[in-house]
């Protein structure tokens, strides 16, 4: 009999061991195997493609560096130089202006010498006397009037070989070259002035892409920090749901056992006094005392604290908070506020379904 009992006990223990709760390793062993295999495969792929990965990161770094240089560093340096480096720029401009003035003066002297040398011929061409032509020669030379040269130059082109050997064809060509030089220097000075005036504008336009990206990254970082750190939920949804139901139940009890609100009520975070009419006829026995009303307000604020923790559009957190604000409305009776609580229960499913 005892032997049979021992055998039965051993069989019973064996049977129990077949259905006992497995250890943590046994339960999650396939997951550990899968995660380890994925990890080794990932490391293998990284090792076999290390050159491609290095090239990818290098090209990304070079692209980012080029973008920052072209759209942030160089434009900012240009703006700084244009704003605070006026002395060197002004010196360069003065040198260019001095070269232009000297070239223009040389051209005037060349035109005046050429006019004096061919005064008789040029006076006949212009139907003027020699004295009249010489009187106006200085003004024409100052105005860089090339007619002084071109009219005589046109006549000499009729016999270019003779003019080149015995005339002033070469001198006329050199005067025209000097004229082109003066015009070129004047044009360069005008272009430099225009570029200098618009240099800051071009630099500001070049920084717009970098400013947009920096603004986007700053806003995204601010939102992430605000959502994940500053405005992070202090409680899980289950705890919030339980606390909201508990507080609503206590508020509902206060409203059920009190027929009337006291003379004090709250509106927009301010305590105000509501005057009751003298001809009110009702049972004042169940009027809410100031102490009870204080409990009521403390429950309201506690409820708003938990409802603000929801932060979910799916749960209609904004609408939920708006409904809670109605519980402090001074024009609503306790019966109406009870109806609001009932409306809250059947409007927000997360209060019913966990």
mmCIF file of C-alpha atoms in Angstrom:
data_model
loop_
_atom_site.group_PDB
_atom_site.id
_atom_site.type_symbol
_atom_site.label_atom_id
_atom_site.label_comp_id
_atom_site.label_asym_id
_atom_site.label_seq_id
_atom_site.Cartn_x
_atom_site.Cartn_y
_atom_site.Cartn_z
ATOM 1 C CA UNK A 1 0.000 0.000 0.000
ATOM 2 C CA UNK A 2 2.817 2.380 0.935
ATOM 3 C CA UNK A 3 4.719 1.408 -2.182
ATOM 4 C CA UNK A 4 1.668 2.172 -4.307
ATOM 5 C CA UNK A 5 1.341 5.555 -2.628
ATOM 6 C CA UNK A 6 4.987 6.387 -3.316
ATOM 7 C CA UNK A 7 4.592 5.376 -6.944
ATOM 8 C CA UNK A 8 1.471 7.502 -7.236
ATOM 9 C CA UNK A 9 3.317 10.431 -5.679
ATOM 10 C CA UNK A 10 6.192 10.088 -8.144
ATOM 11 C CA UNK A 11 3.789 9.896 -11.079
ATOM 12 C CA UNK A 12 1.929 12.924 -9.765
ATOM 13 C CA UNK A 13 5.171 14.924 -9.477
ATOM 14 C CA UNK A 14 6.138 13.903 -13.014
ATOM 15 C CA UNK A 15 2.739 14.966 -14.278
ATOM 16 C CA UNK A 16 3.038 18.348 -12.543
ATOM 17 C CA UNK A 17 6.514 18.896 -14.009
ATOM 18 C CA UNK A 18 5.073 18.470 -17.490
ATOM 19 C CA UNK A 19 2.876 21.554 -17.016
ATOM 20 C CA UNK A 20 4.994 23.790 -14.797
ATOM 21 C CA UNK A 21 5.785 27.355 -15.880
ATOM 22 C CA UNK A 22 8.956 27.317 -18.011
ATOM 23 C CA UNK A 23 11.901 29.508 -17.074
ATOM 24 C CA UNK A 24 12.572 32.883 -18.655
ATOM 25 C CA UNK A 25 15.322 31.473 -20.876
ATOM 26 C CA UNK A 26 13.113 28.668 -22.170
ATOM 27 C CA UNK A 27 10.234 31.017 -22.905
ATOM 28 C CA UNK A 28 12.249 33.611 -24.805
ATOM 29 C CA UNK A 29 14.993 31.378 -26.199
ATOM 30 C CA UNK A 30 13.715 31.587 -29.845
ATOM 31 C CA UNK A 31 13.618 35.381 -29.608
ATOM 32 C CA UNK A 32 17.160 35.499 -28.277
ATOM 33 C CA UNK A 33 18.314 33.218 -31.097
ATOM 34 C CA UNK A 34 16.581 35.399 -33.713
ATOM 35 C CA UNK A 35 17.947 38.676 -32.315
ATOM 36 C CA UNK A 36 21.465 37.220 -32.094
ATOM 37 C CA UNK A 37 21.292 35.921 -35.674
ATOM 38 C CA UNK A 38 20.062 39.293 -36.944
ATOM 39 C CA UNK A 39 22.838 41.050 -35.030
ATOM 40 C CA UNK A 40 25.572 38.798 -36.460
ATOM 41 C CA UNK A 41 24.153 39.164 -39.966
ATOM 42 C CA UNK A 42 24.070 42.955 -39.578
ATOM 43 C CA UNK A 43 27.689 43.003 -38.404
ATOM 44 C CA UNK A 44 28.684 40.770 -41.333
ATOM 45 C CA UNK A 45 26.975 43.061 -43.840
ATOM 46 C CA UNK A 46 28.607 46.122 -42.275
ATOM 47 C CA UNK A 47 32.051 44.487 -42.423
ATOM 48 C CA UNK A 48 31.707 43.329 -46.038
ATOM 49 C CA UNK A 49 30.451 46.761 -47.164
ATOM 50 C CA UNK A 50 32.667 48.895 -44.958
ATOM 51 C CA UNK A 51 34.269 50.704 -47.915
ATOM 52 C CA UNK A 52 30.886 51.626 -49.408
ATOM 53 C CA UNK A 53 29.665 52.775 -45.997
ATOM 54 C CA UNK A 54 32.832 54.836 -45.493
ATOM 55 C CA UNK A 55 32.460 56.402 -48.941
ATOM 56 C CA UNK A 56 28.819 57.161 -48.248
ATOM 57 C CA UNK A 57 29.581 58.928 -44.975
ATOM 58 C CA UNK A 58 32.536 60.747 -46.565
ATOM 59 C CA UNK A 59 30.425 62.016 -49.460
ATOM 60 C CA UNK A 60 27.679 63.029 -47.034
ATOM 61 C CA UNK A 61 30.201 64.908 -44.910
ATOM 62 C CA UNK A 62 31.691 66.633 -47.974
ATOM 63 C CA UNK A 63 28.234 67.607 -49.221
ATOM 64 C CA UNK A 64 27.284 68.998 -45.827
ATOM 65 C CA UNK A 65 30.588 70.860 -45.574
ATOM 66 C CA UNK A 66 30.155 72.306 -49.078
ATOM 67 C CA UNK A 67 26.590 73.368 -48.279
ATOM 68 C CA UNK A 68 27.642 75.104 -45.061
ATOM 69 C CA UNK A 69 30.540 76.866 -46.799
ATOM 70 C CA UNK A 70 28.493 78.041 -49.772
ATOM 71 C CA UNK A 71 25.325 79.018 -47.939
ATOM 72 C CA UNK A 72 26.505 80.068 -44.490
ATOM 73 C CA UNK A 73 30.227 80.630 -43.880
ATOM 74 C CA UNK A 74 31.251 82.386 -47.116
ATOM 75 C CA UNK A 75 28.144 84.664 -47.264
ATOM 76 C CA UNK A 76 28.589 85.635 -43.607
ATOM 77 C CA UNK A 77 32.263 86.407 -44.210
ATOM 78 C CA UNK A 78 31.294 88.496 -47.225
ATOM 79 C CA UNK A 79 28.710 90.424 -45.206
ATOM 80 C CA UNK A 80 31.248 90.985 -42.426
ATOM 81 C CA UNK A 81 33.924 92.123 -44.882
ATOM 82 C CA UNK A 82 31.519 94.436 -46.686
ATOM 83 C CA UNK A 83 30.361 95.939 -43.402
ATOM 84 C CA UNK A 84 33.591 96.213 -41.402
ATOM 85 C CA UNK A 85 36.297 95.992 -44.088
ATOM 86 C CA UNK A 86 35.463 99.236 -45.858
ATOM 87 C CA UNK A 87 39.027 100.582 -45.657
ATOM 88 C CA UNK A 88 40.607 97.945 -47.903
ATOM 89 C CA UNK A 89 37.678 98.082 -50.329
ATOM 90 C CA UNK A 90 37.860 101.869 -50.427
ATOM 91 C CA UNK A 91 41.616 101.703 -51.116
ATOM 92 C CA UNK A 92 41.052 99.358 -54.054
ATOM 93 C CA UNK A 93 38.346 101.628 -55.407
ATOM 94 C CA UNK A 94 40.610 104.678 -55.099
ATOM 95 C CA UNK A 95 43.379 102.891 -57.020
ATOM 96 C CA UNK A 96 40.982 101.977 -59.823
ATOM 97 C CA UNK A 97 39.645 105.518 -59.921
ATOM 98 C CA UNK A 98 43.194 106.924 -60.053
ATOM 99 C CA UNK A 99 44.132 104.622 -62.952
ATOM 100 C CA UNK A 100 41.004 105.676 -64.811
ATOM 101 C CA UNK A 101 41.762 109.375 -64.234
ATOM 102 C CA UNK A 102 45.349 108.991 -65.488
ATOM 103 C CA UNK A 103 44.247 107.072 -68.584
ATOM 104 C CA UNK A 104 41.596 109.697 -69.326
ATOM 105 C CA UNK A 105 44.141 112.501 -68.926
ATOM 106 C CA UNK A 106 46.564 110.759 -71.309
ATOM 107 C CA UNK A 107 43.759 110.362 -73.854
ATOM 108 C CA UNK A 108 42.889 114.071 -73.592
ATOM 109 C CA UNK A 109 46.532 115.039 -74.147
ATOM 110 C CA UNK A 110 46.811 112.692 -77.129
ATOM 111 C CA UNK A 111 43.650 114.149 -78.691
ATOM 112 C CA UNK A 112 44.806 117.705 -78.068
ATOM 113 C CA UNK A 113 48.265 117.042 -79.573
ATOM 114 C CA UNK A 114 46.676 115.342 -82.553
ATOM 115 C CA UNK A 115 44.327 118.298 -83.033
ATOM 116 C CA UNK A 116 47.162 120.835 -82.893
ATOM 117 C CA UNK A 117 49.174 118.767 -85.368
ATOM 118 C CA UNK A 118 46.317 118.546 -87.895
ATOM 119 C CA UNK A 119 44.570 121.815 -87.086
ATOM 120 C CA UNK A 120 44.465 123.124 -90.626
ATOM 121 C CA UNK A 121 43.067 119.887 -92.116
ATOM 122 C CA UNK A 122 40.489 119.383 -89.366
ATOM 123 C CA UNK A 123 39.390 123.029 -89.535
ATOM 124 C CA UNK A 124 38.699 122.663 -93.255
ATOM 125 C CA UNK A 125 36.752 119.442 -92.675
ATOM 126 C CA UNK A 126 34.599 121.135 -89.990
ATOM 127 C CA UNK A 127 34.185 124.328 -92.062
ATOM 128 C CA UNK A 128 35.851 126.389 -89.343
ATOM 129 C CA UNK A 129 38.764 128.721 -89.198
ATOM 130 C CA UNK A 130 41.956 127.499 -87.572
ATOM 131 C CA UNK A 131 41.511 129.918 -84.643
ATOM 132 C CA UNK A 132 37.937 128.737 -83.997
ATOM 133 C CA UNK A 133 38.981 125.108 -84.159
ATOM 134 C CA UNK A 134 41.883 125.619 -81.733
ATOM 135 C CA UNK A 135 39.605 127.525 -79.336
ATOM 136 C CA UNK A 136 37.212 124.590 -79.110
ATOM 137 C CA UNK A 137 39.918 121.893 -79.213
ATOM 138 C CA UNK A 138 40.411 121.698 -75.452
ATOM 139 C CA UNK A 139 36.679 121.227 -74.845
ATOM 140 C CA UNK A 140 36.472 118.462 -77.468
ATOM 141 C CA UNK A 141 39.514 116.726 -75.986
ATOM 142 C CA UNK A 142 38.038 116.906 -72.472
ATOM 143 C CA UNK A 143 34.799 115.348 -73.764
ATOM 144 C CA UNK A 144 36.844 112.600 -75.487
ATOM 145 C CA UNK A 145 35.445 113.607 -78.863
ATOM 146 C CA UNK A 146 36.947 111.057 -81.257
ATOM 147 C CA UNK A 147 35.824 113.072 -84.284
ATOM 148 C CA UNK A 148 39.150 114.881 -83.924
ATOM 149 C CA UNK A 149 40.882 111.680 -84.957
ATOM 150 C CA UNK A 150 38.262 109.871 -87.007
ATOM 151 C CA UNK A 151 37.760 112.539 -89.678
ATOM 152 C CA UNK A 152 41.471 112.693 -90.495
ATOM 153 C CA UNK A 153 41.782 108.932 -89.948
ATOM 154 C CA UNK A 154 39.071 108.334 -92.590
ATOM 155 C CA UNK A 155 40.983 110.356 -95.163
ATOM 156 C CA UNK A 156 44.245 108.558 -94.434
ATOM 157 C CA UNK A 157 42.550 105.161 -94.842
ATOM 158 C CA UNK A 158 42.099 105.947 -98.540
ATOM 159 C CA UNK A 159 45.875 105.401 -98.964
ATOM 160 C CA UNK A 160 46.828 103.264 -95.953
ATOM 161 C CA UNK A 161 50.391 102.390 -97.029
ATOM 162 C CA UNK A 162 51.362 105.998 -97.624
ATOM 163 C CA UNK A 163 49.584 107.076 -94.412
ATOM 164 C CA UNK A 164 51.371 104.382 -92.442
ATOM 165 C CA UNK A 165 54.769 105.421 -93.792
ATOM 166 C CA UNK A 166 54.440 109.197 -93.936
ATOM 167 C CA UNK A 167 51.212 110.043 -92.098
ATOM 168 C CA UNK A 168 49.759 109.579 -88.637
ATOM 169 C CA UNK A 169 47.793 106.364 -89.203
ATOM 170 C CA UNK A 170 49.627 104.537 -86.402
ATOM 171 C CA UNK A 171 49.082 107.463 -84.030
ATOM 172 C CA UNK A 172 45.354 107.423 -84.809
ATOM 173 C CA UNK A 173 45.190 103.703 -84.109
ATOM 174 C CA UNK A 174 47.004 104.182 -80.770
ATOM 175 C CA UNK A 175 44.592 106.953 -79.803
ATOM 176 C CA UNK A 176 41.665 104.598 -80.524
ATOM 177 C CA UNK A 177 43.311 101.893 -78.407
ATOM 178 C CA UNK A 178 43.680 104.405 -75.568
ATOM 179 C CA UNK A 179 40.009 105.312 -75.965
ATOM 180 C CA UNK A 180 39.002 101.639 -75.669
ATOM 181 C CA UNK A 181 41.170 101.338 -72.552
ATOM 182 C CA UNK A 182 39.528 104.373 -70.922
ATOM 183 C CA UNK A 183 36.026 103.097 -71.735
ATOM 184 C CA UNK A 184 36.903 99.648 -70.367
ATOM 185 C CA UNK A 185 38.261 101.035 -67.101
ATOM 186 C CA UNK A 186 35.205 103.242 -66.667
ATOM 187 C CA UNK A 187 32.897 100.293 -67.293
ATOM 188 C CA UNK A 188 34.800 98.142 -64.784
ATOM 189 C CA UNK A 189 34.475 100.871 -62.134
ATOM 190 C CA UNK A 190 30.721 101.066 -62.737
ATOM 191 C CA UNK A 191 30.376 97.276 -62.503
ATOM 192 C CA UNK A 192 32.445 97.237 -59.297
ATOM 193 C CA UNK A 193 30.214 99.896 -57.771
ATOM 194 C CA UNK A 194 27.097 97.961 -58.754
ATOM 195 C CA UNK A 195 28.481 94.694 -57.362
ATOM 196 C CA UNK A 196 29.554 96.434 -54.169
ATOM 197 C CA UNK A 197 26.070 97.856 -53.701
ATOM 198 C CA UNK A 198 24.431 94.441 -54.189
ATOM 199 C CA UNK A 199 27.086 92.281 -52.520
ATOM 200 C CA UNK A 200 25.295 92.192 -49.173
ATOM 201 C CA UNK A 201 21.967 91.450 -50.899
ATOM 202 C CA UNK A 202 23.479 88.522 -52.816
ATOM 203 C CA UNK A 203 25.088 87.198 -49.626
ATOM 204 C CA UNK A 204 21.791 87.388 -47.735
ATOM 205 C CA UNK A 205 20.034 85.528 -50.560
ATOM 206 C CA UNK A 206 22.746 82.848 -50.432
ATOM 207 C CA UNK A 207 22.095 82.261 -46.711
ATOM 208 C CA UNK A 208 18.341 81.659 -47.156
ATOM 209 C CA UNK A 209 18.604 77.828 -47.669
ATOM 210 C CA UNK A 210 20.811 77.454 -44.585
ATOM 211 C CA UNK A 211 18.512 79.690 -42.530
ATOM 212 C CA UNK A 212 15.456 77.649 -43.578
ATOM 213 C CA UNK A 213 17.141 74.352 -42.663
ATOM 214 C CA UNK A 214 18.396 75.722 -39.334
ATOM 215 C CA UNK A 215 14.900 77.037 -38.558
ATOM 216 C CA UNK A 216 13.309 73.691 -39.429
ATOM 217 C CA UNK A 217 15.833 71.746 -37.311
ATOM 218 C CA UNK A 218 15.373 74.165 -34.403
ATOM 219 C CA UNK A 219 11.572 73.873 -34.487
ATOM 220 C CA UNK A 220 11.738 70.072 -34.813
ATOM 221 C CA UNK A 221 14.202 69.831 -31.907
ATOM 222 C CA UNK A 222 12.045 72.139 -29.800
ATOM 223 C CA UNK A 223 8.948 70.043 -30.491
ATOM 224 C CA UNK A 224 10.769 66.795 -29.714
ATOM 225 C CA UNK A 225 12.197 68.155 -26.467
ATOM 226 C CA UNK A 226 8.819 69.641 -25.541
ATOM 227 C CA UNK A 227 6.889 66.432 -26.272
ATOM 228 C CA UNK A 228 9.412 63.927 -24.941
ATOM 229 C CA UNK A 229 10.857 65.806 -21.958
ATOM 230 C CA UNK A 230 8.841 68.848 -20.865
ATOM 231 C CA UNK A 231 5.290 67.715 -21.656
ATOM 232 C CA UNK A 232 5.882 64.018 -21.160
ATOM 233 C CA UNK A 233 3.088 62.127 -19.437
ATOM 234 C CA UNK A 234 3.747 61.704 -15.753
ATOM 235 C CA UNK A 235 1.346 58.742 -15.587
ATOM 236 C CA UNK A 236 0.404 55.898 -17.891
ATOM 237 C CA UNK A 237 -2.997 55.910 -19.583
ATOM 238 C CA UNK A 238 -4.439 53.268 -17.262
ATOM 239 C CA UNK A 239 -3.606 55.330 -14.170
ATOM 240 C CA UNK A 240 -4.980 58.504 -15.785
ATOM 241 C CA UNK A 241 -8.204 56.709 -16.709
ATOM 242 C CA UNK A 242 -8.655 55.337 -13.185
ATOM 243 C CA UNK A 243 -8.026 58.742 -11.597
ATOM 244 C CA UNK A 244 -10.445 60.516 -13.959
ATOM 245 C CA UNK A 245 -13.200 57.990 -13.213
ATOM 246 C CA UNK A 246 -12.575 58.291 -9.468
ATOM 247 C CA UNK A 247 -12.700 62.098 -9.480
ATOM 248 C CA UNK A 248 -15.789 62.212 -11.724
ATOM 249 C CA UNK A 249 -17.512 59.829 -9.302
ATOM 250 C CA UNK A 250 -16.712 62.094 -6.333
ATOM 251 C CA UNK A 251 -17.872 65.208 -8.201
ATOM 252 C CA UNK A 252 -21.066 63.410 -9.170
ATOM 253 C CA UNK A 253 -21.728 62.521 -5.522
ATOM 254 C CA UNK A 254 -21.280 66.150 -4.446
ATOM 255 C CA UNK A 255 -23.723 67.348 -7.107
ATOM 256 C CA UNK A 256 -26.287 64.646 -6.251
ATOM 257 C CA UNK A 257 -26.414 65.435 -2.527
ATOM 258 C CA UNK A 258 -26.531 69.228 -2.953
ATOM 259 C CA UNK A 259 -29.423 70.902 -4.711
ATOM 260 C CA UNK A 260 -27.896 74.350 -5.081
ATOM 261 C CA UNK A 261 -24.493 75.944 -5.551
ATOM 262 C CA UNK A 262 -23.353 78.496 -2.931
ATOM 263 C CA UNK A 263 -23.006 82.208 -3.546
ATOM 264 C CA UNK A 264 -19.360 81.719 -4.509
ATOM 265 C CA UNK A 265 -18.473 80.248 -7.858
ATOM 266 C CA UNK A 266 -15.508 80.321 -10.213
ATOM 267 C CA UNK A 267 -15.131 81.610 -13.736
ATOM 268 C CA UNK A 268 -11.939 81.866 -15.798
ATOM 269 C CA UNK A 269 -9.724 81.081 -12.812
ATOM 270 C CA UNK A 270 -11.320 83.929 -10.758
ATOM 271 C CA UNK A 271 -13.522 83.604 -7.680
ATOM 272 C CA UNK A 272 -16.668 85.708 -8.042
ATOM 273 C CA UNK A 273 -19.793 86.294 -5.940
ATOM 274 C CA UNK A 274 -23.220 85.474 -7.339
ATOM 275 C CA UNK A 275 -26.066 87.294 -5.608
ATOM 276 C CA UNK A 276 -29.154 85.172 -4.932
ATOM 277 C CA UNK A 277 -32.539 86.821 -5.407
ATOM 278 C CA UNK A 278 -34.574 87.591 -2.294
ATOM 279 C CA UNK A 279 -37.695 85.892 -3.597
ATOM 280 C CA UNK A 280 -36.016 82.499 -3.984
ATOM 281 C CA UNK A 281 -38.355 79.874 -2.586
ATOM 282 C CA UNK A 282 -36.700 76.556 -2.131
ATOM 283 C CA UNK A 283 -35.355 74.160 0.381
ATOM 284 C CA UNK A 284 -32.113 75.661 1.692
ATOM 285 C CA UNK A 285 -31.384 72.510 3.650
ATOM 286 C CA UNK A 286 -29.350 70.918 0.838
ATOM 287 C CA UNK A 287 -27.554 74.066 -0.317
ATOM 288 C CA UNK A 288 -23.853 73.349 -0.853
ATOM 289 C CA UNK A 289 -21.724 74.768 1.952
ATOM 290 C CA UNK A 290 -18.556 76.698 1.248
ATOM 291 C CA UNK A 291 -16.475 73.793 2.550
ATOM 292 C CA UNK A 292 -18.229 71.361 0.227
ATOM 293 C CA UNK A 293 -17.861 73.815 -2.626
ATOM 294 C CA UNK A 294 -14.141 74.002 -1.853
ATOM 295 C CA UNK A 295 -13.967 70.209 -2.162
ATOM 296 C CA UNK A 296 -15.869 70.495 -5.435
ATOM 297 C CA UNK A 297 -13.377 73.014 -6.846
ATOM 298 C CA UNK A 298 -10.380 70.991 -5.660
ATOM 299 C CA UNK A 299 -11.799 67.937 -7.453
ATOM 300 C CA UNK A 300 -12.285 70.038 -10.597
ATOM 301 C CA UNK A 301 -8.657 71.200 -10.549
ATOM 302 C CA UNK A 302 -7.445 67.682 -9.837
ATOM 303 C CA UNK A 303 -9.544 66.428 -12.746
ATOM 304 C CA UNK A 304 -8.111 69.093 -15.068
ATOM 305 C CA UNK A 305 -4.599 68.093 -13.992
ATOM 306 C CA UNK A 306 -5.170 64.505 -15.130
ATOM 307 C CA UNK A 307 -7.079 65.408 -18.287
ATOM 308 C CA UNK A 308 -4.179 67.604 -19.412
ATOM 309 C CA UNK A 309 -1.961 64.529 -19.197
ATOM 310 C CA UNK A 310 -3.860 62.876 -22.055
ATOM 311 C CA UNK A 311 -2.293 64.962 -24.882
ATOM 312 C CA UNK A 312 -3.903 62.856 -27.581
ATOM 313 C CA UNK A 313 -6.037 63.990 -30.507
ATOM 314 C CA UNK A 314 -7.400 60.467 -30.809
ATOM 315 C CA UNK A 315 -8.785 60.722 -27.276
ATOM 316 C CA UNK A 316 -10.201 64.206 -27.988
ATOM 317 C CA UNK A 317 -8.191 65.688 -25.129
ATOM 318 C CA UNK A 318 -9.042 69.279 -26.129
ATOM 319 C CA UNK A 319 -12.788 68.576 -26.224
ATOM 320 C CA UNK A 320 -12.534 66.675 -22.952
ATOM 321 C CA UNK A 321 -10.923 69.677 -21.228
ATOM 322 C CA UNK A 322 -13.584 71.982 -22.664
ATOM 323 C CA UNK A 323 -16.294 69.768 -21.150
ATOM 324 C CA UNK A 324 -14.527 69.834 -17.784
ATOM 325 C CA UNK A 325 -14.512 73.650 -17.915
ATOM 326 C CA UNK A 326 -18.314 73.574 -18.166
ATOM 327 C CA UNK A 327 -18.487 72.087 -14.660
ATOM 328 C CA UNK A 328 -17.345 75.468 -13.279
ATOM 329 C CA UNK A 329 -19.822 77.498 -15.329
ATOM 330 C CA UNK A 330 -21.731 79.810 -12.922
ATOM 331 C CA UNK A 331 -25.019 79.690 -14.869
ATOM 332 C CA UNK A 332 -25.410 75.889 -14.807
ATOM 333 C CA UNK A 333 -27.376 74.128 -12.094
ATOM 334 C CA UNK A 334 -26.201 70.923 -10.365
ATOM 335 C CA UNK A 335 -28.705 68.942 -12.463
ATOM 336 C CA UNK A 336 -27.201 70.329 -15.654
ATOM 337 C CA UNK A 337 -23.695 69.534 -14.454
ATOM 338 C CA UNK A 338 -24.792 65.968 -13.712
ATOM 339 C CA UNK A 339 -25.994 65.742 -17.296
ATOM 340 C CA UNK A 340 -22.591 67.005 -18.455
ATOM 341 C CA UNK A 341 -20.880 64.222 -16.476
ATOM 342 C CA UNK A 342 -23.192 61.641 -18.062
ATOM 343 C CA UNK A 343 -22.393 63.118 -21.465
ATOM 344 C CA UNK A 344 -18.663 62.823 -20.681
ATOM 345 C CA UNK A 345 -19.064 59.135 -19.825
ATOM 346 C CA UNK A 346 -20.808 58.171 -23.053
ATOM 347 C CA UNK A 347 -18.795 60.532 -25.322
ATOM 348 C CA UNK A 348 -15.285 59.327 -24.473
ATOM 349 C CA UNK A 349 -14.825 55.628 -24.982
ATOM 350 C CA UNK A 350 -11.499 55.376 -23.143
ATOM 351 C CA UNK A 351 -13.389 55.941 -19.864
ATOM 352 C CA UNK A 352 -15.413 52.792 -20.506
ATOM 353 C CA UNK A 353 -12.932 50.529 -22.324
ATOM 354 C CA UNK A 354 -9.543 50.044 -20.738
#
